[in-house]
Amino acid sequence: MSELHNKLKELRSARGLTQAELAEAAGVSRKTINTIENRVFTPSTTLALTLAEVLGVSVHDIFQLEQST
Amino acid sequence: MKLTSETIETARFYLFGLTALILLVYAALALLQGTPQPFYWWAAGAMGFSSMLLLVSLSILAGKQAAKQAWDEHYQATSRNAAARAFWIAMGLFVLTCLLPPLGLADRATSTAVFGTLMGASFLLSVVYDEWRAGR
C-alpha cells in the first residue's frame, strides 16, 4: 500500500517562509499548511500545483508516494 | 485592529461552539423539564442567525483574500466530514428520541425538540472538534 509523504516543511523552511506567509501566497489558511505538513490533510491537485508554483518546484519535489508494509 | 483569515477562523470556532452549546442546553433542559420549550424557542435560531451575520460581515470586512483563506478547501473538507458524521449521529438520535415517548421519558413534542436541537448541535460540534484537532 502506498502512503503520501511530503517535504513541504523542509522546502518552506529552506526558502525562509513561515506557514502564514506560504498560506497567504497560496490563498489558504495557515492551518491548511500546518495540516498538510503534518500529513493530516491531503490537498487537492489544484492546491498541490499552487504550492509547487509558489515554492518554485515541481509537485513531485513536494509530494511522493512511498510504499508501506 | 487588522482583520485576517485567522480572525474569521477564530470567530467561526467560538460562534459554532457557542451555538452548539445553546442547542445542547436547550435539549438537556427540554428533557429534564419535560417541555418542548424550556426557554425562548427562538434563542438557538437567533444565535445561529447572528453568528452567520457576524461571520459574513467579518469576511466582507477582512477582504477577499482573507475570506478566501478562511473558507478554503481544508474548511470545506472539515465541513463535509462533519456533515457525514452528523448524518449518522442523526440516524442514531432519531432512534433514541423515538424511544422516549413509549418509555415514558418524554412526550412526543419534547422528544421532537430534543431530536431537532441535538441534530443541529452534532454538526456544529463535529466542525469545532475537527478544527480543534487540526490545531486551533
Coordinates of N, CA and C in Angstrom, one line a residue:
Chain A
M1 N 0.8 -1.2 0.0 CA 0.0 0.0 0.0 C 0.9 1.3 0.0
S2 N 0.5 2.3 -0.8 CA 1.3 3.5 -0.9 C 0.8 4.6 0.1
E3 N 1.8 5.3 0.6 CA 1.4 6.4 1.5 C 2.0 7.7 0.9
L4 N 1.2 8.8 1.1 CA 1.6 10.1 0.6 C 2.5 10.8 1.6
H5 N 3.8 11.0 1.2 CA 4.7 11.8 2.1 C 4.9 13.1 1.4
N6 N 5.4 14.1 2.2 CA 5.7 15.4 1.6 C 6.8 16.1 2.3
K7 N 7.5 16.9 1.5 CA 8.6 17.7 2.1 C 8.3 19.2 2.1
L8 N 7.0 19.4 2.3 CA 6.6 20.8 2.3 C 7.3 21.7 3.4
K9 N 7.4 21.1 4.6 CA 8.1 21.9 5.7 C 9.5 22.2 5.4
E10 N 10.2 21.2 4.9 CA 11.7 21.4 4.5 C 11.8 22.5 3.4
L11 N 11.0 22.3 2.4 CA 11.1 23.3 1.3 C 10.7 24.7 1.7
R12 N 9.6 24.8 2.5 CA 9.2 26.1 3.0 C 10.3 26.7 3.9
S13 N 10.8 25.9 4.8 CA 11.9 26.5 5.7 C 13.1 26.9 4.9
A14 N 13.5 26.1 3.9 CA 14.6 26.4 3.1 C 14.5 27.8 2.4
R15 N 13.3 28.2 2.1 CA 13.0 29.5 1.5 C 12.8 30.6 2.5
G16 N 12.9 30.3 3.8 CA 12.7 31.3 4.8 C 11.3 31.7 5.0
L17 N 10.3 30.9 4.6 CA 8.9 31.3 4.7 C 8.3 30.7 6.0
T18 N 7.4 31.5 6.6 CA 6.6 30.9 7.7 C 5.4 30.3 7.1
Q19 N 4.7 29.5 7.9 CA 3.5 28.9 7.5 C 2.5 29.9 7.0
A20 N 2.4 31.0 7.8 CA 1.5 32.1 7.5 C 1.8 32.8 6.1
E21 N 3.1 32.9 5.9 CA 3.5 33.6 4.6 C 3.2 32.7 3.4
L22 N 3.5 31.4 3.6 CA 3.2 30.4 2.5 C 1.6 30.3 2.3
A23 N 0.9 30.3 3.4 CA -0.5 30.2 3.3 C -1.1 31.4 2.5
E24 N -0.6 32.6 2.8 CA -1.1 33.8 2.2 C -0.8 33.8 0.7
A25 N 0.4 33.3 0.3 CA 0.8 33.2 -1.1 C 0.0 32.2 -1.8
A26 N -0.4 31.1 -1.1 CA -1.2 30.1 -1.8 C -2.7 30.3 -1.7
G27 N -3.1 31.3 -0.9 CA -4.5 31.6 -0.8 C -5.3 30.6 0.1
V28 N -4.6 30.1 1.1 CA -5.3 29.1 2.0 C -4.9 29.6 3.5
S29 N -5.5 28.9 4.4 CA -5.3 29.3 5.8 C -4.0 28.6 6.3
R30 N -3.4 29.2 7.4 CA -2.2 28.7 8.0 C -2.4 27.3 8.4
K31 N -3.6 27.0 8.9 CA -4.0 25.7 9.4 C -3.9 24.6 8.3
T32 N -4.3 25.0 7.1 CA -4.2 24.1 6.0 C -2.8 23.7 5.7
I33 N -1.8 24.7 5.7 CA -0.4 24.4 5.5 C 0.1 23.5 6.7
N34 N -0.3 23.8 7.9 CA 0.1 23.0 9.1 C -0.4 21.6 8.9
T35 N -1.6 21.4 8.5 CA -2.2 20.0 8.5 C -1.6 19.2 7.3
I36 N -1.2 19.9 6.2 CA -0.5 19.2 5.1 C 0.9 18.8 5.6
E37 N 1.6 19.7 6.2 CA 2.9 19.4 6.7 C 2.9 18.2 7.7
N38 N 1.9 18.1 8.5 CA 1.7 17.0 9.5 C 1.0 15.8 8.9
R39 N 0.8 15.8 7.6 CA 0.1 14.7 6.9 C -1.2 14.3 7.5
V40 N -1.9 15.4 8.0 CA -3.3 15.2 8.5 C -4.3 15.4 7.3
F41 N -3.9 16.3 6.4 CA -4.8 16.7 5.3 C -4.1 16.6 4.0
T42 N -4.8 15.9 3.0 CA -4.2 15.8 1.7 C -4.8 16.8 0.8
P43 N -4.0 17.7 0.2 CA -4.5 18.8 -0.6 C -5.1 18.3 -1.9
S44 N -5.9 19.2 -2.5 CA -6.4 18.9 -3.9 C -5.2 19.1 -4.9
T45 N -5.5 18.6 -6.1 CA -4.5 18.8 -7.2 C -4.2 20.3 -7.4
T46 N -5.2 21.0 -7.4 CA -5.1 22.5 -7.6 C -4.2 23.1 -6.6
L47 N -4.4 22.8 -5.3 CA -3.6 23.4 -4.2 C -2.2 22.8 -4.3
A48 N -2.0 21.5 -4.6 CA -0.7 21.0 -4.8 C 0.1 21.7 -5.8
L49 N -0.5 22.0 -7.0 CA 0.1 22.7 -8.1 C 0.4 24.2 -7.7
T50 N -0.5 24.8 -6.9 CA -0.3 26.2 -6.4 C 0.9 26.2 -5.5
L51 N 1.0 25.3 -4.6 CA 2.1 25.2 -3.6 C 3.4 25.1 -4.4
A52 N 3.4 24.2 -5.4 CA 4.6 23.9 -6.2 C 5.0 25.2 -6.9
E53 N 4.1 25.9 -7.4 CA 4.4 27.2 -8.1 C 4.9 28.2 -7.2
V54 N 4.3 28.3 -6.0 CA 4.8 29.3 -5.0 C 6.2 29.0 -4.6
L55 N 6.5 27.7 -4.4 CA 7.8 27.3 -3.9 C 8.9 27.2 -5.1
G56 N 8.4 27.3 -6.3 CA 9.3 27.2 -7.5 C 9.8 25.8 -7.7
V57 N 9.0 24.8 -7.4 CA 9.5 23.4 -7.6 C 8.4 22.6 -8.3
S58 N 8.6 21.4 -8.6 CA 7.6 20.6 -9.2 C 6.8 19.9 -8.1
V59 N 5.6 19.4 -8.4 CA 4.7 18.8 -7.4 C 5.4 17.5 -6.9
H60 N 6.2 16.9 -7.7 CA 6.9 15.7 -7.3 C 8.0 16.0 -6.3
D61 N 8.5 17.2 -6.3 CA 9.5 17.6 -5.3 C 8.9 17.7 -3.9
I62 N 7.6 18.0 -3.9 CA 6.9 18.2 -2.6 C 6.3 16.9 -2.1
F63 N 5.6 16.2 -3.0 CA 4.8 15.0 -2.7 C 5.4 13.8 -3.3
Q64 N 5.5 12.7 -2.5 CA 6.0 11.5 -3.0 C 5.1 10.3 -2.5
L65 N 4.9 9.3 -3.3 CA 4.2 8.1 -2.8 C 5.3 7.1 -2.4
E66 N 5.2 6.7 -1.1 CA 6.1 5.7 -0.6 C 5.4 4.4 -0.2
Q67 N 6.1 3.3 -0.5 CA 5.5 2.0 -0.2 C 5.5 1.8 1.3
S68 N 4.4 1.3 1.9 CA 4.4 0.9 3.3 C 4.0 -0.5 3.4
T69 N 4.5 -1.2 4.4 CA 4.2 -2.6 4.5 C 3.0 -2.8 5.4
Chain B
M1 N -7.6 47.5 14.5 CA -7.3 46.1 14.5 C -7.5 45.5 13.1
K2 N -6.4 44.8 12.6 CA -6.5 44.3 11.3 C -7.2 42.9 11.3
L3 N -8.2 42.8 10.4 CA -8.9 41.6 10.3 C -8.2 40.6 9.4
T4 N -7.9 39.4 9.8 CA -7.2 38.5 9.0 C -8.0 37.2 8.9
S5 N -7.5 36.2 8.1 CA -8.2 35.0 8.0 C -8.3 34.3 9.3
E6 N -7.3 34.5 10.2 CA -7.2 33.8 11.5 C -8.4 34.4 12.4
T7 N -8.7 35.7 12.2 CA -9.8 36.3 12.9 C -11.1 35.6 12.6
I8 N -11.3 35.4 11.3 CA -12.5 34.8 10.8 C -12.6 33.3 11.4
E9 N -11.4 32.6 11.3 CA -11.4 31.2 11.8 C -11.7 31.1 13.3
T10 N -11.1 32.1 14.0 CA -11.3 32.1 15.5 C -12.7 32.4 15.8
A11 N -13.3 33.4 15.1 CA -14.7 33.7 15.3 C -15.6 32.6 15.0
R12 N -15.3 31.9 13.9 CA -16.1 30.7 13.5 C -16.1 29.6 14.5
F13 N -14.9 29.4 15.0 CA -14.7 28.3 16.0 C -15.6 28.6 17.3
Y14 N -15.5 29.8 17.8 CA -16.2 30.1 19.0 C -17.7 30.3 18.8
L15 N -18.1 30.9 17.6 CA -19.5 31.1 17.3 C -20.2 29.7 17.1
F16 N -19.6 28.8 16.4 CA -20.1 27.5 16.2 C -20.2 26.8 17.5
G17 N -19.2 26.9 18.3 CA -19.2 26.3 19.6 C -20.3 26.8 20.5
L18 N -20.4 28.1 20.5 CA -21.5 28.8 21.4 C -22.9 28.4 21.0
T19 N -23.1 28.3 19.6 CA -24.4 28.0 19.1 C -24.7 26.5 19.5
A20 N -23.7 25.6 19.4 CA -23.9 24.2 19.7 C -24.2 24.1 21.2
L21 N -23.5 24.9 22.0 CA -23.7 24.8 23.5 C -25.2 25.2 23.8
I22 N -25.7 26.3 23.1 CA -27.1 26.7 23.4 C -28.0 25.5 23.0
L23 N -27.7 24.9 21.8 CA -28.6 23.8 21.4 C -28.5 22.6 22.4
L24 N -27.3 22.3 22.9 CA -27.2 21.2 23.9 C -28.0 21.6 25.2
V25 N -27.8 22.8 25.6 CA -28.5 23.2 26.9 C -30.0 23.1 26.7
Y26 N -30.5 23.6 25.5 CA -31.9 23.5 25.2 C -32.4 22.1 25.2
A27 N -31.7 21.2 24.6 CA -32.1 19.8 24.6 C -32.1 19.2 26.0
A28 N -31.0 19.5 26.7 CA -30.9 18.9 28.1 C -32.1 19.5 29.0
L29 N -32.4 20.8 28.9 CA -33.4 21.3 29.7 C -34.8 20.8 29.3
A30 N -35.0 20.7 28.0 CA -36.2 20.1 27.4 C -36.5 18.8 28.0
L31 N -35.5 18.0 28.1 CA -35.6 16.6 28.6 C -35.8 16.6 30.1
L32 N -35.0 17.4 30.8 CA -35.1 17.5 32.3 C -36.5 18.1 32.7
Q33 N -36.9 19.1 32.0 CA -38.2 19.8 32.5 C -39.4 19.2 31.8
G34 N -39.2 18.3 30.8 CA -40.3 17.6 30.2 C -41.2 18.6 29.4
T35 N -40.5 19.6 28.8 CA -41.3 20.5 27.9 C -40.5 20.8 26.6
P36 N -41.2 21.0 25.5 CA -40.5 21.2 24.3 C -40.0 22.7 24.2
Q37 N -40.4 23.5 25.2 CA -39.9 24.9 25.2 C -39.4 25.3 26.6
P38 N -38.2 24.8 26.9 CA -37.6 25.1 28.2 C -37.3 26.6 28.4
F39 N -36.9 27.2 27.3 CA -36.7 28.7 27.3 C -37.1 29.2 25.9
Y40 N -36.8 30.5 25.7 CA -37.3 31.0 24.4 C -36.9 30.1 23.2
W41 N -38.0 29.7 22.5 CA -37.8 28.7 21.4 C -36.9 29.3 20.3
W42 N -36.8 30.6 20.2 CA -36.1 31.2 19.1 C -34.6 31.5 19.5
A43 N -34.2 31.2 20.7 CA -32.9 31.5 21.2 C -31.8 30.9 20.3
A44 N -31.9 29.6 20.1 CA -30.9 28.9 19.3 C -30.8 29.4 17.9
G45 N -32.0 29.6 17.3 CA -32.1 30.1 15.9 C -31.5 31.5 15.8
A46 N -31.8 32.3 16.8 CA -31.3 33.7 16.8 C -29.8 33.7 16.9
M47 N -29.3 32.8 17.7 CA -27.8 32.7 17.9 C -27.2 32.3 16.6
G48 N -27.8 31.2 15.9 CA -27.2 30.8 14.7 C -27.3 31.8 13.6
F49 N -28.4 32.6 13.5 CA -28.5 33.6 12.5 C -27.6 34.8 12.8
S50 N -27.4 35.1 14.1 CA -26.5 36.2 14.4 C -25.0 35.8 14.1
S51 N -24.7 34.5 14.3 CA -23.4 34.0 14.0 C -23.1 34.1 12.5
M52 N -24.1 33.7 11.7 CA -24.0 33.8 10.3 C -23.7 35.2 9.8
L53 N -24.5 36.2 10.4 CA -24.4 37.6 10.0 C -23.0 38.1 10.4
L54 N -22.5 37.7 11.6 CA -21.2 38.2 12.1 C -20.1 37.6 11.2
L55 N -20.2 36.3 10.8 CA -19.2 35.7 10.0 C -19.2 36.3 8.6
V56 N -20.3 36.5 8.0 CA -20.4 37.2 6.7 C -19.8 38.6 6.8
S57 N -20.2 39.3 7.8 CA -19.6 40.7 8.0 C -18.1 40.7 8.1
L58 N -17.6 39.8 9.0 CA -16.2 39.7 9.2 C -15.5 39.4 7.9
S59 N -16.1 38.4 7.1 CA -15.5 38.0 5.8 C -15.4 39.2 4.8
I60 N -16.5 40.0 4.8 CA -16.5 41.1 3.9 C -15.5 42.2 4.3
L61 N -15.5 42.5 5.7 CA -14.6 43.5 6.2 C -13.1 43.1 6.1
A62 N -12.8 41.8 6.2 CA -11.4 41.3 6.1 C -10.9 41.3 4.7
G63 N -11.8 41.3 3.7 CA -11.3 41.4 2.3 C -11.4 40.0 1.7
K64 N -11.3 40.1 0.3 CA -11.5 38.9 -0.5 C -10.4 37.8 -0.2
Q65 N -9.1 38.3 -0.1 CA -8.0 37.3 0.2 C -8.2 36.6 1.5
A66 N -8.4 37.4 2.6 CA -8.6 36.7 3.9 C -9.8 35.8 4.0
A67 N -10.9 36.2 3.3 CA -12.1 35.4 3.3 C -11.8 34.1 2.5
K68 N -11.1 34.2 1.4 CA -10.7 33.0 0.6 C -9.9 32.0 1.5
Q69 N -8.9 32.6 2.2 CA -8.1 31.8 3.1 C -8.9 31.1 4.2
A70 N -9.8 31.8 4.8 CA -10.5 31.3 5.9 C -11.5 30.2 5.5
W71 N -12.1 30.4 4.3 CA -13.1 29.4 3.9 C -12.5 28.5 2.8
D72 N -11.3 28.1 3.0 CA -10.5 27.3 1.9 C -10.9 25.9 1.9
E73 N -10.2 25.1 1.1 CA -10.6 23.7 0.9 C -10.4 22.8 2.2
H74 N -9.6 23.2 3.1 CA -9.5 22.5 4.3 C -10.8 22.6 5.1
Y75 N -11.3 23.9 5.2 CA -12.6 24.1 5.9 C -13.7 23.3 5.2
Q76 N -13.7 23.4 3.9 CA -14.8 22.7 3.1 C -14.7 21.2 3.4
A77 N -13.5 20.6 3.4 CA -13.3 19.2 3.8 C -13.8 18.9 5.2
T78 N -13.5 19.8 6.1 CA -13.9 19.7 7.5 C -15.4 19.7 7.6
S79 N -16.0 20.6 6.8 CA -17.5 20.7 6.8 C -18.2 19.5 6.2
R80 N -17.6 19.0 5.2 CA -18.1 17.8 4.5 C -18.0 16.6 5.5
N81 N -16.9 16.4 6.2 CA -16.7 15.3 7.1 C -17.7 15.5 8.3
A82 N -17.9 16.7 8.7 CA -18.8 16.9 9.9 C -20.3 16.6 9.4
A83 N -20.6 17.0 8.2 CA -22.0 16.7 7.7 C -22.2 15.2 7.6
A84 N -21.2 14.5 7.1 CA -21.3 13.0 7.0 C -21.4 12.4 8.4
R85 N -20.6 12.8 9.4 CA -20.7 12.3 10.7 C -22.0 12.7 11.4
A86 N -22.5 13.9 11.2 CA -23.8 14.4 11.7 C -24.9 13.6 11.2
F87 N -24.8 13.1 9.9 CA -25.9 12.3 9.3 C -26.1 11.0 10.1
W88 N -25.0 10.3 10.4 CA -25.1 9.1 11.1 C -25.5 9.3 12.6
I89 N -25.0 10.4 13.2 CA -25.4 10.7 14.6 C -26.9 11.0 14.6
A90 N -27.4 11.7 13.6 CA -28.9 12.0 13.5 C -29.7 10.7 13.4
M91 N -29.1 9.7 12.6 CA -29.8 8.4 12.5 C -30.0 7.8 13.9
G92 N -28.9 7.8 14.6 CA -28.9 7.2 16.0 C -29.8 8.0 16.9
L93 N -29.8 9.3 16.8 CA -30.6 10.2 17.7 C -32.1 10.0 17.4
F94 N -32.4 9.8 16.1 CA -33.8 9.5 15.7 C -34.3 8.3 16.4
V95 N -33.6 7.2 16.4 CA -34.0 6.0 17.0 C -34.1 6.3 18.5
L96 N -33.1 6.9 19.1 CA -33.2 7.1 20.6 C -34.3 8.0 21.0
T97 N -34.6 9.1 20.3 CA -35.6 10.0 20.7 C -37.0 9.4 20.4
C98 N -37.1 8.5 19.4 CA -38.3 7.8 19.1 C -38.7 6.9 20.3
L99 N -37.7 6.5 21.0 CA -38.0 5.6 22.1 C -38.4 6.3 23.4
L100 N -38.2 7.6 23.4 CA -38.5 8.4 24.7 C -40.0 8.3 25.0
P101 N -40.9 8.6 24.1 CA -42.4 8.6 24.4 C -42.9 7.2 24.9
P102 N -42.5 6.1 24.2 CA -43.0 4.8 24.7 C -42.4 4.4 26.0
L103 N -41.2 4.9 26.3 CA -40.6 4.6 27.6 C -41.1 5.6 28.7
G104 N -41.9 6.5 28.3 CA -42.5 7.5 29.3 C -41.5 8.5 29.8
L105 N -40.4 8.7 29.1 CA -39.3 9.7 29.5 C -39.6 11.1 29.0
A106 N -40.4 11.2 27.9 CA -40.8 12.5 27.3 C -42.0 12.3 26.4
D107 N -42.7 13.4 26.3 CA -43.8 13.3 25.3 C -43.3 13.5 23.9
R108 N -44.2 13.3 22.9 CA -43.7 13.4 21.5 C -43.2 14.7 21.1
A109 N -43.8 15.8 21.6 CA -43.3 17.2 21.2 C -42.0 17.4 21.8
T110 N -41.8 17.0 23.1 CA -40.4 17.2 23.7 C -39.4 16.4 23.0
S111 N -39.7 15.1 22.7 CA -38.7 14.3 22.0 C -38.3 14.8 20.6
T112 N -39.3 15.5 20.0 CA -39.0 16.1 18.7 C -38.1 17.3 18.9
A113 N -38.3 18.1 19.9 CA -37.5 19.2 20.2 C -36.1 18.8 20.5
V114 N -35.9 17.7 21.3 CA -34.6 17.2 21.7 C -33.9 16.7 20.4
F115 N -34.6 16.0 19.6 CA -34.0 15.5 18.4 C -33.5 16.6 17.5
G116 N -34.4 17.6 17.3 CA -34.0 18.7 16.4 C -32.8 19.5 16.9
T117 N -32.8 19.8 18.2 CA -31.7 20.6 18.7 C -30.4 19.8 18.7
L118 N -30.5 18.5 19.1 CA -29.2 17.7 19.1 C -28.7 17.5 17.7
M119 N -29.6 17.4 16.8 CA -29.1 17.2 15.4 C -28.3 18.4 14.9
G120 N -28.8 19.6 15.2 CA -28.1 20.8 14.9 C -26.7 20.8 15.6
A121 N -26.8 20.5 16.9 CA -25.5 20.6 17.7 C -24.5 19.6 17.2
S122 N -24.9 18.4 16.7 CA -24.0 17.4 16.3 C -23.1 17.9 15.1
F123 N -23.7 18.6 14.2 CA -22.9 19.1 13.0 C -21.9 20.1 13.5
L124 N -22.4 21.1 14.3 CA -21.6 22.2 14.8 C -20.4 21.7 15.6
L125 N -20.8 20.8 16.5 CA -19.7 20.2 17.4 C -18.7 19.4 16.6
S126 N -19.1 18.7 15.5 CA -18.2 18.0 14.7 C -17.2 18.9 14.0
V127 N -17.7 20.1 13.5 CA -16.8 21.1 12.9 C -15.8 21.6 14.0
V128 N -16.4 22.0 15.1 CA -15.5 22.5 16.2 C -14.4 21.5 16.6
Y129 N -14.9 20.2 16.8 CA -13.9 19.2 17.2 C -12.8 19.0 16.1
D130 N -13.2 18.9 14.9 CA -12.2 18.7 13.8 C -11.3 19.9 13.7
E131 N -11.8 21.2 13.9 CA -11.0 22.4 13.8 C -10.0 22.4 15.0
W132 N -10.5 21.9 16.1 CA -9.6 21.9 17.3 C -8.5 20.9 17.1
R133 N -8.8 19.7 16.6 CA -7.8 18.7 16.3 C -6.8 19.1 15.3
A134 N -7.3 20.0 14.4 CA -6.4 20.4 13.3 C -5.4 21.5 13.8
G135 N -5.6 21.9 15.0 CA -4.6 22.8 15.5 C -5.0 24.2 16.0
R136 N -6.3 24.3 16.4 CA -6.7 25.6 17.0 C -6.2 25.7 18.4

